[in-house]
Coordinates of C-alpha atoms in Angstrom, one line a residue:
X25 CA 4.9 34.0 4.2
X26 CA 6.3 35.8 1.7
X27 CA 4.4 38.2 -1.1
X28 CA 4.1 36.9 -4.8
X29 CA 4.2 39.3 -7.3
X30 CA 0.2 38.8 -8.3
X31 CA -0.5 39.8 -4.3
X32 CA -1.5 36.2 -3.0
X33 CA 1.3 34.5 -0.3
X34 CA 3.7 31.9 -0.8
X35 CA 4.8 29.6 1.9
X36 CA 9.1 29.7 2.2
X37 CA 11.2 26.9 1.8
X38 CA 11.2 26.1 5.4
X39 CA 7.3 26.0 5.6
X40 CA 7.2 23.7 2.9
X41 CA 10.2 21.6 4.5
X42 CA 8.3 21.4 8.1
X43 CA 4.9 20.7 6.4
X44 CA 6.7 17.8 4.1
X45 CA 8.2 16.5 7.0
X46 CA 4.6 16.6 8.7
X47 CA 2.4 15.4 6.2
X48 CA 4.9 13.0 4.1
X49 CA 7.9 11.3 6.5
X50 CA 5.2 9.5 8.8
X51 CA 3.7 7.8 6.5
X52 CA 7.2 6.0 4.7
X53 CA 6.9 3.1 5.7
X54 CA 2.9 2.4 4.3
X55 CA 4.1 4.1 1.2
X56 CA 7.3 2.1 0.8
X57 CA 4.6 -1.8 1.6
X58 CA 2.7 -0.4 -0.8
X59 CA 5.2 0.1 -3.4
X60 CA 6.9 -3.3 -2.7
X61 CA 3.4 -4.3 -3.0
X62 CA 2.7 -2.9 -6.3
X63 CA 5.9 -3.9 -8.1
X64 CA 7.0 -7.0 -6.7
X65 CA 10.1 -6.5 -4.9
X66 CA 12.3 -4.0 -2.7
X67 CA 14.6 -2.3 -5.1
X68 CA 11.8 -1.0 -7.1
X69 CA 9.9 0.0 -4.7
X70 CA 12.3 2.6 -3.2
X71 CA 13.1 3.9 -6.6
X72 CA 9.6 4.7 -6.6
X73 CA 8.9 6.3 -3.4
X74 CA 12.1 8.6 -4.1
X75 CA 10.0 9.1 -7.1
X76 CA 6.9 10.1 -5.1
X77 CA 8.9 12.0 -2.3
X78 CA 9.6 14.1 -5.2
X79 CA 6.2 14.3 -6.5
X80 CA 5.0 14.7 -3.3
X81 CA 7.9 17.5 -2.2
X82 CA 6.8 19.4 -5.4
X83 CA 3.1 19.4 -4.6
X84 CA 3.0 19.9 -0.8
X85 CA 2.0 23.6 -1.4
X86 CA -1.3 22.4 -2.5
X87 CA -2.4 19.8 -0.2
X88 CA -5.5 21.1 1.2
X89 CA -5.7 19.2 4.2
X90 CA -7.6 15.6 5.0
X91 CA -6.2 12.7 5.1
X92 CA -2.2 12.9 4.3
X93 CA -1.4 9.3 4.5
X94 CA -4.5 8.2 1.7
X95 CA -2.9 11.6 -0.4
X96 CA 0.3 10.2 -0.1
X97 CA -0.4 6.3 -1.0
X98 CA -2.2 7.6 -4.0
X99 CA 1.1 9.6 -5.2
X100 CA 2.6 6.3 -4.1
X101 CA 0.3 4.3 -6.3
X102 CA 0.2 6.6 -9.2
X103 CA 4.1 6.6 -9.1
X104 CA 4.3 3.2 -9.2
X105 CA 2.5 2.5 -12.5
X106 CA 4.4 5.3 -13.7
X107 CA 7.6 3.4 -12.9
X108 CA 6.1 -0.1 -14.2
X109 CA 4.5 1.1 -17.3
X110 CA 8.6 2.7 -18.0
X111 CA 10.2 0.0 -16.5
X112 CA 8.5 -3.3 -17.4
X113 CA 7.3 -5.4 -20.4
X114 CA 3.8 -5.5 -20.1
X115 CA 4.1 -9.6 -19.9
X116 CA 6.1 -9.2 -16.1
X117 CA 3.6 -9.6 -13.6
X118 CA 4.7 -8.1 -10.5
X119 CA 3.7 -9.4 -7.0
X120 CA 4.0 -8.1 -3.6
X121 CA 6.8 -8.3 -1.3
X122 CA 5.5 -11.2 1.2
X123 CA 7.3 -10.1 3.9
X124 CA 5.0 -7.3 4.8
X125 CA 2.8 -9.2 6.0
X126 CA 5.4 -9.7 9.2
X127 CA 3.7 -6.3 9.7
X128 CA 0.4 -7.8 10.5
X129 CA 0.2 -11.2 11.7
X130 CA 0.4 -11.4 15.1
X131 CA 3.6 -12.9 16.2
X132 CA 4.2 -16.7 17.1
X133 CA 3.8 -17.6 21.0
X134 CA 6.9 -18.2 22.5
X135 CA 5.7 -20.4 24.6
X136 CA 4.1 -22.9 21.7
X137 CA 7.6 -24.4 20.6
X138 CA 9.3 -24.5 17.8
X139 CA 6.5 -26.7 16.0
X140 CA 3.9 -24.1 16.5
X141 CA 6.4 -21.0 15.0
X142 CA 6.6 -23.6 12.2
X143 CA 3.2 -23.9 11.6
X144 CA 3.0 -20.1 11.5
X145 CA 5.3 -19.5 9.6
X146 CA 4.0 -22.3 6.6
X147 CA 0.3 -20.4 7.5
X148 CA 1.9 -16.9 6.8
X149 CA 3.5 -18.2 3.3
X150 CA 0.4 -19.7 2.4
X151 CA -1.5 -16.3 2.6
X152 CA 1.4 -14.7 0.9
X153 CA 1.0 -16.9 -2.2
X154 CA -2.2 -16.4 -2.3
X155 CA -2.4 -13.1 -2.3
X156 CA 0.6 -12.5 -4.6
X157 CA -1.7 -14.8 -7.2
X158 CA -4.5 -12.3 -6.9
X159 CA -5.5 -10.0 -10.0
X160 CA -4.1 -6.7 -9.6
X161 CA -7.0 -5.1 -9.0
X162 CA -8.0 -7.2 -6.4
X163 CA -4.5 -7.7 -4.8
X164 CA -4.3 -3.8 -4.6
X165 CA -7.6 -3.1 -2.8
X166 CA -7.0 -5.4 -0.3
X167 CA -3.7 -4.1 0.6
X168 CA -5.3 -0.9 0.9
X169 CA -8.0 -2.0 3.2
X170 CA -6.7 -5.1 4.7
X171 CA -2.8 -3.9 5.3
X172 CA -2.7 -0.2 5.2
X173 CA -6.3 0.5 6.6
X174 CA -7.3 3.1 3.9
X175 CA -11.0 3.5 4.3
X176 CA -13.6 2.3 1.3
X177 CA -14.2 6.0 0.6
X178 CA -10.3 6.6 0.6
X179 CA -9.5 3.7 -1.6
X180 CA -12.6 4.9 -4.1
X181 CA -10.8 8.4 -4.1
X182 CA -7.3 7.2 -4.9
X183 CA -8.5 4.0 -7.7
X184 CA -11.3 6.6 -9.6
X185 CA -13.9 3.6 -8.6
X186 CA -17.1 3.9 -6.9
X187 CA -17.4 3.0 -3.8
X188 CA -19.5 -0.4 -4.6
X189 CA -16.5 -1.3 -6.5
X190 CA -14.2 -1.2 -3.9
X191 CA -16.2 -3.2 -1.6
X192 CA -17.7 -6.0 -4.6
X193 CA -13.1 -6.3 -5.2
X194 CA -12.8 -6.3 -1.9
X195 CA -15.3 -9.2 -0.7
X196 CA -13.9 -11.3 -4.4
X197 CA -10.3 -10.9 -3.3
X198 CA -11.4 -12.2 0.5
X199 CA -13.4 -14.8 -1.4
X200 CA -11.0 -16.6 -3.7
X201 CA -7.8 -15.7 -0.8
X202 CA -10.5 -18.6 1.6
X203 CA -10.6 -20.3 -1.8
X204 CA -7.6 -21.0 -2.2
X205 CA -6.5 -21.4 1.3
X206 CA -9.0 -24.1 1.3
X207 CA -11.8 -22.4 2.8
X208 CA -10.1 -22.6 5.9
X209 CA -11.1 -19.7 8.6
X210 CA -10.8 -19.7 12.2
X211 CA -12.8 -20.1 15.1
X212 CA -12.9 -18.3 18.1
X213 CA -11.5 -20.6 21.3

């Protein structure tokens, strides 16, 4: 660490580098879902996390510690309205980028056939509709929960809401996804 000229220490340019690289590049790929997530399509979504790779480059002096992936997704999320607010007439309504949800569904059984990868596969679009005709509000908390894994207390942090919130968008957007998938849940075999 080098000495500032008021007596406290700054970290070099190598610190900072290592501690990006430790704190930030781990968590790409949940900031770039999020982004697709958030404005609708791929394209977009990189420019924004270049955006909050930036942002993020620029304040990685002052992260005090916790949890880096919830401090970057807020960047993430923050940079992304940013983007949208610049980018976008306020009439465009973005969706997410369905095909993050790959990510989590478990994978079709080899051994079922082609009929059952089918049905899978018409299943997995039927949740991605849903969910891309969501309100925003509700879309986004449920990707943070539901996709990314963020805690209630982390996604009450990064949205400014209380906590109650979270959870009351939380159980509405679980509510009207079974709603619209035609209250259709499954049983254990």
């Amino acid at each position: 660490m080098a000495g500032e000229p008021g007596g406290g220490t700054v970290l070099s340019e190598k610190m900072l580098a290592a501690r990006f690289a430790e704190v930030v590049l781990p968590h790409l790929g949940d900031a770039l879902s999020l982004a697709r997530w958030l404005t609708g399509n791929q394209a977009d979504a990189e420019d924004v996390v270049q955006e909050a790779c930036l942002k993020a480059h620029a304040g990685i002096a002052g992260f005090a510690g916790g949890n880096p992936r919830a401090w970057l997704l807020t960047i993430v999320r923050n940079a992304s309205y940013t983007w949208m607010a610049k980018n976008r007439p306020r009439s465009v309504v973005a969706v997410g980028d369905l095909a993050d949800l790959d990510d989590v569904s478990p994978p079709p059984d080899n051994d079922d056939g082609p009929e059952a990868a089918l049905i899978a596969k018409a299943n997995s679009a039927a949740v991605e509709a849903a969910m891309a005709g969501l309100p925003q509000s509700f879309r986004e908390t449920l990707v943070l929960r539901d996709i990314n894994g963020l805690s209630y207390r982390e996604i009450a942090a990064m949205l400014g809401v209380p906590q109650g919130t979270v959870m009351s968008r939380l159980a509405r957007a679980r509510g009207l996804l079974m709603t619209e998938l035609g209250g259709r849940h499954h049983e254990p075999a």
